Amino acid sequence: MRSFLIGVLVTASAAAAIEVPRTSFAQSGRTGAPTADLLEWPLPPGEQSYARIDGRHMHQYVEEQAAISRRYRDQGHPKFWGRIIGTSADAENAEWLAKKFTSLGMADVHIQPLDLSPQWFPQRWSVTVSGGGKSIALDSAQPDYRAAALPSGGVDVEAVYGGLGSAADLAGKDLKGKAVFLYTMLGLHNEEAVKRADERGAAAIFEVDMQPGNMRYQAYPSNTRAPAFTVGGDDGFAVRDLLAAAVQGQPVRVRATLDVEMVPNLKTALVWGTLPGATDETIYIVAHRDGWFEASGDNAGGVAAMIGLAEYYAKIPREQRRRTLVFIGLDGHHNTGPGSAVGGVWLNDPANKSRLFAKTALAINCEHPSTIQTYARPRYIAGDALHWSNMYLAQQWYAGGPSRPELGAIAVRAFEEFGVPLLKDPNPRPPAGDLGRLYRFTPGVATSEFFHYFHTDRESPDTVPWTGLQATTRAYAKIIDEVNKHPLSMFQRPEEPVPTP
Ligand SMILES: [Zn+2]
Protein backbone atom coordinates (compact mmCIF):
# COMPACT_ATOMS: atom_id res chain seq x y z
CA MET A 1 0.00 0.00 0.00
CA ARG A 2 2.79 2.34 0.90
CA SER A 3 4.62 2.01 -2.37
CA PHE A 4 1.35 2.31 -4.25
CA LEU A 5 0.59 5.65 -2.63
CA ILE A 6 4.07 6.99 -3.24
CA GLY A 7 3.84 5.80 -6.81
CA VAL A 8 0.72 7.83 -7.34
CA LEU A 9 2.43 10.94 -6.02
CA VAL A 10 5.49 10.51 -8.15
CA THR A 11 3.53 9.92 -11.31
CA ALA A 12 1.33 12.90 -10.65
CA SER A 13 4.07 15.33 -9.80
CA ALA A 14 7.13 13.97 -11.58
CA ALA A 15 9.01 14.65 -8.35
CA ALA A 16 11.49 12.41 -6.59
CA ALA A 17 10.10 9.80 -4.22
CA ILE A 18 9.45 11.20 -0.79
CA GLU A 19 10.08 9.41 2.45
CA VAL A 20 6.83 8.81 4.29
CA PRO A 21 7.54 9.24 8.01
CA ARG A 22 6.33 6.50 10.28
CA THR A 23 5.09 8.70 13.06
CA SER A 24 1.43 8.67 13.92
CA PHE A 25 -1.06 11.41 13.17
CA ALA A 26 -4.12 9.25 13.45
CA GLN A 27 -6.69 9.19 16.18
CA SER A 28 -6.66 5.41 16.35
CA GLY A 29 -3.35 4.08 17.61
CA ARG A 30 -5.26 1.14 19.07
CA THR A 31 -2.65 -1.51 18.56
CA GLY A 32 0.59 0.39 18.80
CA ALA A 33 1.25 -0.62 15.20
CA PRO A 34 2.58 2.03 12.79
CA THR A 35 -0.10 4.28 11.34
CA ALA A 36 -0.17 6.04 8.01
CA ASP A 37 1.09 9.60 8.22
CA LEU A 38 -0.40 12.49 6.27
CA LEU A 39 0.69 12.56 2.65
CA GLU A 40 2.51 15.74 1.73
CA TRP A 41 2.43 16.83 -1.90
CA PRO A 42 6.00 17.57 -3.04
CA LEU A 43 6.80 21.01 -4.39
CA PRO A 44 6.88 20.91 -8.16
CA PRO A 45 10.24 21.59 -9.83
CA GLY A 46 10.93 25.30 -10.29
CA GLU A 47 8.44 26.35 -7.61
CA GLN A 48 10.82 26.52 -4.65
CA SER A 49 9.74 30.05 -3.73
CA TYR A 50 6.43 28.62 -2.47
CA ALA A 51 8.23 26.48 0.10
CA ARG A 52 7.87 29.44 2.45
CA ILE A 53 4.16 28.69 2.62
CA ASP A 54 4.37 26.08 5.34
CA GLY A 55 1.33 24.06 6.36
CA ARG A 56 2.60 23.13 9.81
CA HIS A 57 3.23 26.79 10.56
CA MET A 58 -0.21 27.87 9.36
CA HIS A 59 -1.80 25.09 11.38
CA GLN A 60 -0.76 26.91 14.56
CA TYR A 61 -3.23 29.62 13.56
CA VAL A 62 -5.97 27.01 13.42
CA GLU A 63 -5.03 25.99 16.97
CA GLU A 64 -5.05 29.60 18.17
CA GLN A 65 -8.51 30.26 16.78
CA ALA A 66 -9.87 27.02 18.27
CA ALA A 67 -8.49 28.17 21.63
CA ILE A 68 -10.49 31.42 21.30
CA SER A 69 -13.63 29.30 20.87
CA ARG A 70 -12.84 27.13 23.89
CA ARG A 71 -12.23 30.19 26.05
CA TYR A 72 -15.70 31.43 25.18
CA ARG A 73 -17.16 27.98 25.95
CA ASP A 74 -15.44 27.92 29.32
CA GLN A 75 -16.79 31.35 30.24
CA GLY A 76 -20.28 30.00 30.87
CA HIS A 77 -21.41 28.89 27.41
CA PRO A 78 -21.13 25.10 27.53
CA LYS A 79 -23.59 24.21 24.75
CA PHE A 80 -23.88 27.10 22.29
CA TRP A 81 -20.32 28.19 21.67
CA GLY A 82 -17.75 29.02 19.04
CA ARG A 83 -16.48 32.17 17.43
CA ILE A 84 -20.07 33.34 17.27
CA ILE A 85 -20.86 36.70 15.70
CA GLY A 86 -21.41 39.43 18.26
CA THR A 87 -19.80 37.60 21.19
CA SER A 88 -16.59 38.22 23.12
CA ALA A 89 -15.06 35.44 21.00
CA ASP A 90 -15.81 37.48 17.87
CA ALA A 91 -14.14 40.54 19.42
CA GLU A 92 -11.14 38.54 20.63
CA ASN A 93 -10.75 36.97 17.22
CA ALA A 94 -10.86 40.36 15.48
CA GLU A 95 -8.13 41.70 17.78
CA TRP A 96 -6.08 38.55 17.26
CA LEU A 97 -6.27 38.87 13.47
CA ALA A 98 -5.51 42.62 13.46
CA LYS A 99 -2.45 41.92 15.60
CA LYS A 100 -1.26 39.35 13.07
CA PHE A 101 -1.66 41.87 10.25
CA THR A 102 0.16 44.56 12.25
CA SER A 103 3.03 42.23 13.05
CA LEU A 104 3.56 41.73 9.32
CA GLY A 105 4.00 45.47 8.80
CA MET A 106 0.82 45.72 6.74
CA ALA A 107 -0.70 49.12 5.93
CA ASP A 108 -4.10 50.42 6.97
CA VAL A 109 -4.72 47.69 9.55
CA HIS A 110 -8.01 48.39 11.25
CA ILE A 111 -11.07 46.83 12.79
CA GLN A 112 -14.23 48.24 11.25
CA PRO A 113 -17.12 47.81 13.70
CA LEU A 114 -20.56 46.92 12.38
CA ASP A 115 -23.90 47.01 14.20
CA LEU A 116 -25.94 43.84 14.49
CA SER A 117 -29.68 43.41 14.67
CA PRO A 118 -30.75 41.37 17.74
CA GLN A 119 -28.96 38.02 17.67
CA TRP A 120 -30.41 34.61 18.55
CA PHE A 121 -28.91 33.05 21.65
CA PRO A 122 -30.43 29.90 23.13
CA GLN A 123 -29.97 30.27 26.88
CA ARG A 124 -30.89 26.82 28.16
CA TRP A 125 -32.39 23.68 26.80
CA SER A 126 -32.89 20.07 27.77
CA VAL A 127 -34.40 17.00 26.14
CA THR A 128 -35.27 13.81 28.03
CA VAL A 129 -36.95 10.80 26.47
CA SER A 130 -38.69 8.23 28.69
CA GLY A 131 -40.35 4.88 28.06
CA GLY A 132 -40.51 1.35 29.40
CA GLY A 133 -39.07 2.47 32.73
CA LYS A 134 -36.01 4.02 31.06
CA SER A 135 -35.07 7.65 30.71
CA ILE A 136 -32.45 9.09 28.37
CA ALA A 137 -31.12 12.65 28.51
CA LEU A 138 -30.23 13.66 24.94
CA ASP A 139 -26.98 15.52 25.60
CA SER A 140 -26.30 15.83 21.88
CA ALA A 141 -29.57 17.68 21.13
CA GLN A 142 -28.79 21.10 19.63
CA PRO A 143 -31.48 23.57 18.53
CA ASP A 144 -31.34 24.66 14.90
CA TYR A 145 -30.25 28.28 14.51
CA ARG A 146 -33.16 30.67 15.15
CA ALA A 147 -35.36 27.86 16.50
CA ALA A 148 -38.42 29.24 18.28
CA ALA A 149 -38.45 28.90 22.06
CA LEU A 150 -40.66 26.24 23.63
CA PRO A 151 -43.40 27.46 25.99
CA SER A 152 -41.95 28.41 29.35
CA GLY A 153 -41.73 25.34 31.54
CA GLY A 154 -41.24 23.22 28.41
CA VAL A 155 -43.40 20.56 26.81
CA ASP A 156 -44.15 16.97 27.80
CA VAL A 157 -45.46 15.19 24.73
CA GLU A 158 -45.69 11.81 23.04
CA ALA A 159 -42.79 10.73 20.80
CA VAL A 160 -43.40 9.45 17.27
CA TYR A 161 -40.95 7.55 15.07
CA GLY A 162 -40.82 9.31 11.71
CA GLY A 163 -38.15 7.27 9.91
CA LEU A 164 -36.66 9.19 7.02
CA GLY A 165 -39.62 11.56 7.15
CA SER A 166 -40.70 11.02 3.54
CA ALA A 167 -44.40 11.04 2.72
CA ALA A 168 -44.30 7.24 2.82
CA ASP A 169 -42.61 7.18 6.22
CA LEU A 170 -45.18 9.52 7.73
CA ALA A 171 -48.26 8.03 6.02
CA GLY A 172 -51.06 7.43 8.52
CA LYS A 173 -49.11 8.87 11.45
CA ASP A 174 -50.65 11.50 13.68
CA LEU A 175 -47.92 14.05 14.47
CA LYS A 176 -50.12 16.80 15.84
CA GLY A 177 -48.74 18.15 19.11
CA LYS A 178 -46.11 15.39 19.26
CA ALA A 179 -42.33 15.13 19.20
CA VAL A 180 -41.23 13.59 15.94
CA PHE A 181 -37.91 11.77 15.52
CA LEU A 182 -36.53 11.83 11.98
CA TYR A 183 -33.39 10.06 10.76
CA THR A 184 -30.97 11.35 8.18
CA MET A 185 -27.32 11.50 7.25
CA LEU A 186 -25.04 13.40 4.90
CA GLY A 187 -25.44 11.84 1.47
CA LEU A 188 -29.04 10.70 1.83
CA HIS A 189 -31.76 12.05 -0.41
CA ASN A 190 -33.25 15.28 0.95
CA GLU A 191 -36.78 14.32 2.04
CA GLU A 192 -37.74 17.81 3.30
CA ALA A 193 -38.62 15.82 6.40
CA VAL A 194 -38.43 18.64 8.96
CA LYS A 195 -40.70 20.83 6.87
CA ARG A 196 -43.16 17.95 6.38
CA ALA A 197 -43.30 17.19 10.10
CA ASP A 198 -43.91 20.88 10.80
CA GLU A 199 -46.76 21.00 8.30
CA ARG A 200 -48.30 18.00 10.05
CA GLY A 201 -48.41 19.97 13.29
CA ALA A 202 -45.51 18.52 15.29
CA ALA A 203 -44.77 20.29 18.60
CA ALA A 204 -41.04 19.65 18.34
CA ILE A 205 -38.89 18.02 15.68
CA PHE A 206 -35.73 16.00 16.32
CA GLU A 207 -33.51 15.27 13.38
CA VAL A 208 -31.06 12.47 14.14
CA ASP A 209 -27.75 12.44 12.27
CA MET A 210 -26.99 8.75 11.74
CA GLN A 211 -23.25 9.30 11.51
CA PRO A 212 -21.13 7.19 13.85
CA GLY A 213 -20.64 8.81 17.25
CA ASN A 214 -22.78 11.27 19.13
CA MET A 215 -21.76 14.67 17.83
CA ARG A 216 -23.56 17.92 18.41
CA TYR A 217 -24.33 19.58 15.11
CA GLN A 218 -25.33 23.22 14.77
CA ALA A 219 -27.80 23.43 11.91
CA TYR A 220 -28.88 26.46 9.95
CA PRO A 221 -32.47 27.65 10.39
CA SER A 222 -35.17 25.08 9.70
CA ASN A 223 -37.69 27.89 9.08
CA THR A 224 -40.35 25.87 10.84
CA ARG A 225 -43.01 26.94 13.33
CA ALA A 226 -42.07 24.10 15.68
CA PRO A 227 -38.54 24.21 17.06
CA ALA A 228 -36.20 21.71 15.41
CA PHE A 229 -33.20 20.11 17.09
CA THR A 230 -30.41 17.99 15.69
CA VAL A 231 -29.47 14.86 17.64
CA GLY A 232 -26.30 12.75 17.55
CA GLY A 233 -26.34 9.19 16.26
CA ASP A 234 -25.94 7.32 19.56
CA ASP A 235 -28.72 9.32 21.21
CA GLY A 236 -30.95 8.93 18.18
CA PHE A 237 -30.55 5.15 18.01
CA ALA A 238 -31.22 4.90 21.77
CA VAL A 239 -34.51 6.76 21.23
CA ARG A 240 -35.38 4.44 18.37
CA ASP A 241 -34.82 1.43 20.66
CA LEU A 242 -37.19 2.96 23.23
CA LEU A 243 -39.79 3.52 20.53
CA ALA A 244 -39.39 -0.05 19.28
CA ALA A 245 -39.89 -1.45 22.79
CA ALA A 246 -42.94 0.69 23.63
CA VAL A 247 -46.09 -1.25 24.40
CA GLN A 248 -49.61 -0.33 23.38
CA GLY A 249 -51.08 2.38 25.60
CA GLN A 250 -47.75 3.40 27.11
CA PRO A 251 -46.12 5.67 24.57
CA VAL A 252 -42.60 7.03 24.83
CA ARG A 253 -42.67 10.63 26.06
CA VAL A 254 -40.40 13.58 25.46
CA ARG A 255 -39.86 16.34 27.94
CA ALA A 256 -38.11 19.31 26.35
CA THR A 257 -37.30 22.89 27.24
CA LEU A 258 -35.80 25.65 25.12
CA ASP A 259 -35.31 29.23 26.28
CA VAL A 260 -34.13 31.73 23.69
CA GLU A 261 -33.11 35.35 23.89
CA MET A 262 -32.72 37.82 21.05
CA VAL A 263 -29.80 39.92 22.28
CA PRO A 264 -29.75 43.52 21.01
CA ASN A 265 -26.94 46.06 20.58
CA LEU A 266 -24.15 43.63 19.67
CA LYS A 267 -21.38 44.41 17.23
CA THR A 268 -19.19 42.48 14.84
CA ALA A 269 -16.40 43.71 12.56
CA LEU A 270 -14.48 43.52 9.35
CA VAL A 271 -10.71 43.27 9.92
CA TRP A 272 -8.60 44.96 7.26
CA GLY A 273 -4.95 44.84 6.31
CA THR A 274 -3.25 45.98 3.09
CA LEU A 275 0.01 45.20 1.33
CA PRO A 276 0.37 48.10 -1.11
CA GLY A 277 1.62 47.13 -4.54
CA ALA A 278 3.27 48.85 -7.48
CA THR A 279 -0.17 49.93 -8.81
CA ASP A 280 -3.59 50.82 -7.42
CA GLU A 281 -5.10 47.75 -9.04
CA THR A 282 -6.25 45.32 -6.36
CA ILE A 283 -6.44 41.69 -5.42
CA TYR A 284 -8.66 40.79 -2.46
CA ILE A 285 -8.10 37.87 -0.13
CA VAL A 286 -10.95 37.30 2.28
CA ALA A 287 -11.93 34.71 4.89
CA HIS A 288 -14.82 34.54 7.33
CA ARG A 289 -13.82 34.56 10.97
CA ASP A 290 -16.95 33.09 12.54
CA GLY A 291 -17.93 29.48 13.14
CA TRP A 292 -19.50 26.97 15.52
CA PHE A 293 -17.62 25.18 18.28
CA GLU A 294 -13.87 25.02 17.56
CA ALA A 295 -14.73 25.84 13.96
CA SER A 296 -11.42 24.53 12.71
CA GLY A 297 -12.36 23.47 9.19
CA ASP A 298 -15.03 26.17 8.97
CA ASN A 299 -13.21 28.47 9.00
CA ALA A 300 -10.04 28.65 11.09
CA GLY A 301 -8.33 26.89 8.17
CA GLY A 302 -9.44 29.61 5.77
CA VAL A 303 -8.27 32.39 8.06
CA ALA A 304 -4.95 30.56 8.49
CA ALA A 305 -4.57 30.37 4.70
CA MET A 306 -5.30 34.09 4.43
CA ILE A 307 -2.62 34.89 7.03
CA GLY A 308 -0.24 32.50 5.26
CA LEU A 309 -0.69 34.49 2.06
CA ALA A 310 -0.17 37.77 3.91
CA GLU A 311 3.07 36.43 5.39
CA TYR A 312 4.26 35.23 2.01
CA TYR A 313 3.63 38.52 0.19
CA ALA A 314 4.78 40.73 3.09
CA LYS A 315 8.31 39.40 2.45
CA ILE A 316 8.23 40.35 -1.24
CA PRO A 317 9.34 43.96 -2.01
CA ARG A 318 6.48 46.30 -2.85
CA GLU A 319 7.74 47.05 -6.34
CA GLN A 320 7.60 43.34 -7.14
CA ARG A 321 3.96 43.12 -6.08
CA ARG A 322 2.17 44.27 -9.20
CA ARG A 323 -1.17 44.82 -7.51
CA THR A 324 -2.20 45.98 -4.06
CA LEU A 325 -3.28 43.08 -1.89
CA VAL A 326 -6.21 43.77 0.42
CA PHE A 327 -7.00 41.26 3.15
CA ILE A 328 -10.36 41.20 4.92
CA GLY A 329 -11.35 39.04 7.86
CA LEU A 330 -15.11 38.89 7.27
CA ASP A 331 -17.69 38.70 10.04
CA GLY A 332 -19.17 35.70 8.22
CA HIS A 333 -22.63 34.29 7.87
CA HIS A 334 -23.43 31.69 10.51
CA ASN A 335 -26.05 34.05 11.98
CA THR A 336 -28.16 33.14 8.94
CA GLY A 337 -31.38 35.02 8.29
CA PRO A 338 -32.56 38.61 8.45
CA GLY A 339 -29.74 40.98 9.47
CA SER A 340 -26.96 38.46 8.88
CA ALA A 341 -23.67 38.90 7.02
CA VAL A 342 -23.55 42.63 7.71
CA GLY A 343 -19.96 42.74 6.46
CA GLY A 344 -21.00 41.29 3.11
CA VAL A 345 -23.93 43.71 2.97
CA TRP A 346 -21.56 46.62 3.64
CA LEU A 347 -19.23 45.49 0.85
CA ASN A 348 -22.25 45.28 -1.46
CA ASP A 349 -23.34 48.83 -0.77
CA PRO A 350 -23.12 50.52 -4.20
CA ALA A 351 -20.83 53.31 -2.97
CA ASN A 352 -18.44 50.95 -1.19
CA LYS A 353 -18.53 48.48 -4.03
CA SER A 354 -17.62 51.01 -6.73
CA ARG A 355 -14.86 52.51 -4.58
CA LEU A 356 -13.28 49.21 -3.51
CA PHE A 357 -13.65 46.92 -6.49
CA ALA A 358 -13.31 49.17 -9.57
CA LYS A 359 -9.80 47.90 -10.33
CA THR A 360 -9.97 44.39 -8.90
CA ALA A 361 -8.28 41.63 -10.86
CA LEU A 362 -9.04 38.79 -8.44
CA ALA A 363 -10.84 37.97 -5.19
CA ILE A 364 -9.92 34.76 -3.42
CA ASN A 365 -12.23 33.57 -0.67
CA CYS A 366 -10.32 31.24 1.67
CA GLU A 367 -13.05 28.99 3.05
CA HIS A 368 -12.64 25.43 4.33
CA PRO A 369 -9.42 24.87 2.32
CA SER A 370 -8.40 21.65 4.09
CA THR A 371 -10.59 18.87 5.47
CA ILE A 372 -9.49 15.42 6.56
CA GLN A 373 -10.86 12.67 4.36
CA THR A 374 -13.05 10.37 6.43
CA TYR A 375 -15.08 7.25 5.72
CA ALA A 376 -18.26 6.41 7.62
CA ARG A 377 -18.44 2.68 8.39
CA PRO A 378 -16.18 1.51 5.55
CA ARG A 379 -17.34 -1.72 3.98
CA TYR A 380 -16.04 -4.88 5.73
CA ILE A 381 -14.46 -3.00 8.63
CA ALA A 382 -16.27 -4.03 11.77
CA GLY A 383 -17.60 -1.47 14.19
CA ASP A 384 -19.43 1.80 14.02
CA ALA A 385 -16.87 4.49 13.42
CA LEU A 386 -15.64 7.27 11.21
CA HIS A 387 -12.27 6.19 9.81
CA TRP A 388 -9.65 8.74 8.93
CA SER A 389 -7.48 8.59 5.85
CA ASN A 390 -4.11 10.28 5.53
CA MET A 391 -5.35 12.60 2.79
CA TYR A 392 -7.37 15.78 2.53
CA LEU A 393 -10.65 15.88 0.67
CA ALA A 394 -11.33 16.99 -2.87
CA GLN A 395 -13.03 20.37 -2.86
CA GLN A 396 -15.92 22.01 -4.60
CA TRP A 397 -14.61 24.95 -6.59
CA TYR A 398 -15.35 28.00 -8.67
CA ALA A 399 -12.87 30.08 -10.66
CA GLY A 400 -14.47 33.06 -12.36
CA GLY A 401 -17.27 31.20 -14.09
CA PRO A 402 -17.78 30.62 -17.81
CA SER A 403 -17.07 34.24 -18.81
CA ARG A 404 -13.46 34.04 -17.54
CA PRO A 405 -11.89 30.96 -19.13
CA GLU A 406 -8.36 32.32 -18.59
CA LEU A 407 -8.88 32.58 -14.84
CA GLY A 408 -10.36 29.09 -14.80
CA ALA A 409 -7.33 27.71 -16.61
CA ILE A 410 -4.89 29.49 -14.28
CA ALA A 411 -6.71 28.15 -11.23
CA VAL A 412 -7.03 24.56 -12.40
CA ARG A 413 -3.36 24.46 -13.38
CA ALA A 414 -2.32 25.80 -9.97
CA PHE A 415 -4.52 23.33 -8.08
CA GLU A 416 -3.13 20.43 -10.12
CA GLU A 417 0.47 21.55 -9.73
CA PHE A 418 0.31 21.97 -5.96
CA GLY A 419 -1.78 18.90 -5.21
CA VAL A 420 -5.25 20.23 -4.48
CA PRO A 421 -7.84 17.58 -5.39
CA LEU A 422 -11.03 19.00 -6.86
CA LEU A 423 -14.43 17.75 -7.84
CA LYS A 424 -14.20 17.18 -11.56
CA ASP A 425 -16.59 19.95 -12.58
CA PRO A 426 -16.69 23.48 -11.14
CA ASN A 427 -19.78 24.66 -9.28
CA PRO A 428 -21.93 26.89 -11.52
CA ARG A 429 -21.76 29.47 -8.72
CA PRO A 430 -19.28 29.69 -5.84
CA PRO A 431 -19.55 26.98 -3.17
CA ALA A 432 -21.85 28.01 -0.31
CA GLY A 433 -20.01 30.73 1.58
CA ASP A 434 -18.77 34.26 1.36
CA LEU A 435 -17.71 34.48 -2.28
CA GLY A 436 -21.44 34.28 -2.99
CA ARG A 437 -21.64 37.95 -1.96
CA LEU A 438 -18.74 39.07 -4.17
CA TYR A 439 -18.50 36.98 -7.30
CA ARG A 440 -21.04 38.88 -9.37
CA PHE A 441 -18.80 41.97 -9.49
CA THR A 442 -15.31 40.55 -8.89
CA PRO A 443 -13.30 37.83 -10.61
CA GLY A 444 -13.64 35.29 -7.81
CA VAL A 445 -11.91 32.06 -6.86
CA ALA A 446 -13.07 29.75 -4.07
CA THR A 447 -12.64 26.14 -3.06
CA SER A 448 -14.50 24.56 -0.18
CA GLU A 449 -15.57 21.32 1.46
CA PHE A 450 -18.31 20.48 3.99
CA PHE A 451 -17.86 17.01 5.39
CA HIS A 452 -18.52 14.75 8.35
CA TYR A 453 -17.29 17.10 11.07
CA PHE A 454 -18.68 20.30 9.54
CA HIS A 455 -20.54 22.42 12.16
CA THR A 456 -20.03 19.78 14.87
CA ASP A 457 -18.40 19.84 18.28
CA ARG A 458 -15.81 17.45 16.83
CA GLU A 459 -14.52 20.03 14.32
CA SER A 460 -11.20 20.27 16.18
CA PRO A 461 -7.86 21.38 14.69
CA ASP A 462 -6.84 17.81 13.85
CA THR A 463 -9.66 17.67 11.29
CA VAL A 464 -7.70 20.25 9.27
CA PRO A 465 -4.65 18.48 7.84
CA TRP A 466 -1.68 20.81 7.56
CA THR A 467 -0.86 19.13 4.26
CA GLY A 468 -4.09 20.33 2.68
CA LEU A 469 -3.67 23.77 4.18
CA GLN A 470 -0.25 23.95 2.60
CA ALA A 471 -1.32 22.65 -0.79
CA THR A 472 -4.34 24.94 -1.14
CA THR A 473 -2.55 28.06 0.12
CA ARG A 474 0.39 27.50 -2.23
CA ALA A 475 -2.06 27.11 -5.10
CA TYR A 476 -3.79 30.38 -4.12
CA ALA A 477 -0.41 32.15 -4.20
CA LYS A 478 0.34 30.67 -7.60
CA ILE A 479 -3.03 31.92 -8.87
CA ILE A 480 -2.27 35.43 -7.57
CA ASP A 481 1.14 35.40 -9.27
CA GLU A 482 -0.24 34.17 -12.58
CA VAL A 483 -3.12 36.68 -12.56
CA ASN A 484 -0.53 39.40 -11.96
CA LYS A 485 1.05 38.58 -15.32
CA HIS A 486 -2.09 39.74 -17.14
CA PRO A 487 -4.04 42.99 -17.56
CA LEU A 488 -7.25 43.77 -15.70
CA SER A 489 -9.23 43.45 -18.90
CA MET A 490 -8.56 39.72 -18.99
CA PHE A 491 -10.55 39.24 -15.76
CA GLN A 492 -13.00 42.12 -15.35
CA ARG A 493 -16.57 41.73 -16.58
CA PRO A 494 -19.79 43.71 -16.14
CA GLU A 495 -21.66 42.86 -12.95
CA GLU A 496 -23.67 39.68 -13.32
CA PRO A 497 -27.37 39.74 -12.49
CA VAL A 498 -28.61 38.18 -9.26
CA PRO A 499 -29.30 34.55 -10.19
CA THR A 500 -32.85 33.32 -9.98
CA PRO A 501 -33.08 30.42 -7.55
ZN1 LIG B 1 -17.56 28.58 6.09
PDB file of C-alpha atoms and ligand atoms in Angstrom, residues 288 298 333 367-368, ligand 1:
ATOM      1  CA  HIS A 288     -14.817  34.537   7.326  1.00  0.00           C
ATOM      2  CA  ASP A 298     -15.025  26.168   8.974  1.00  0.00           C
ATOM      3  CA  HIS A 333     -22.629  34.286   7.869  1.00  0.00           C
ATOM      4  CA  GLU A 367     -13.049  28.987   3.046  1.00  0.00           C
ATOM      5  CA  HIS A 368     -12.637  25.426   4.325  1.00  0.00           C
TER       6      HIS A 368
HETATM    7 ZN    ZN B   1     -17.562  28.584   6.094  1.00  0.00          ZN
END
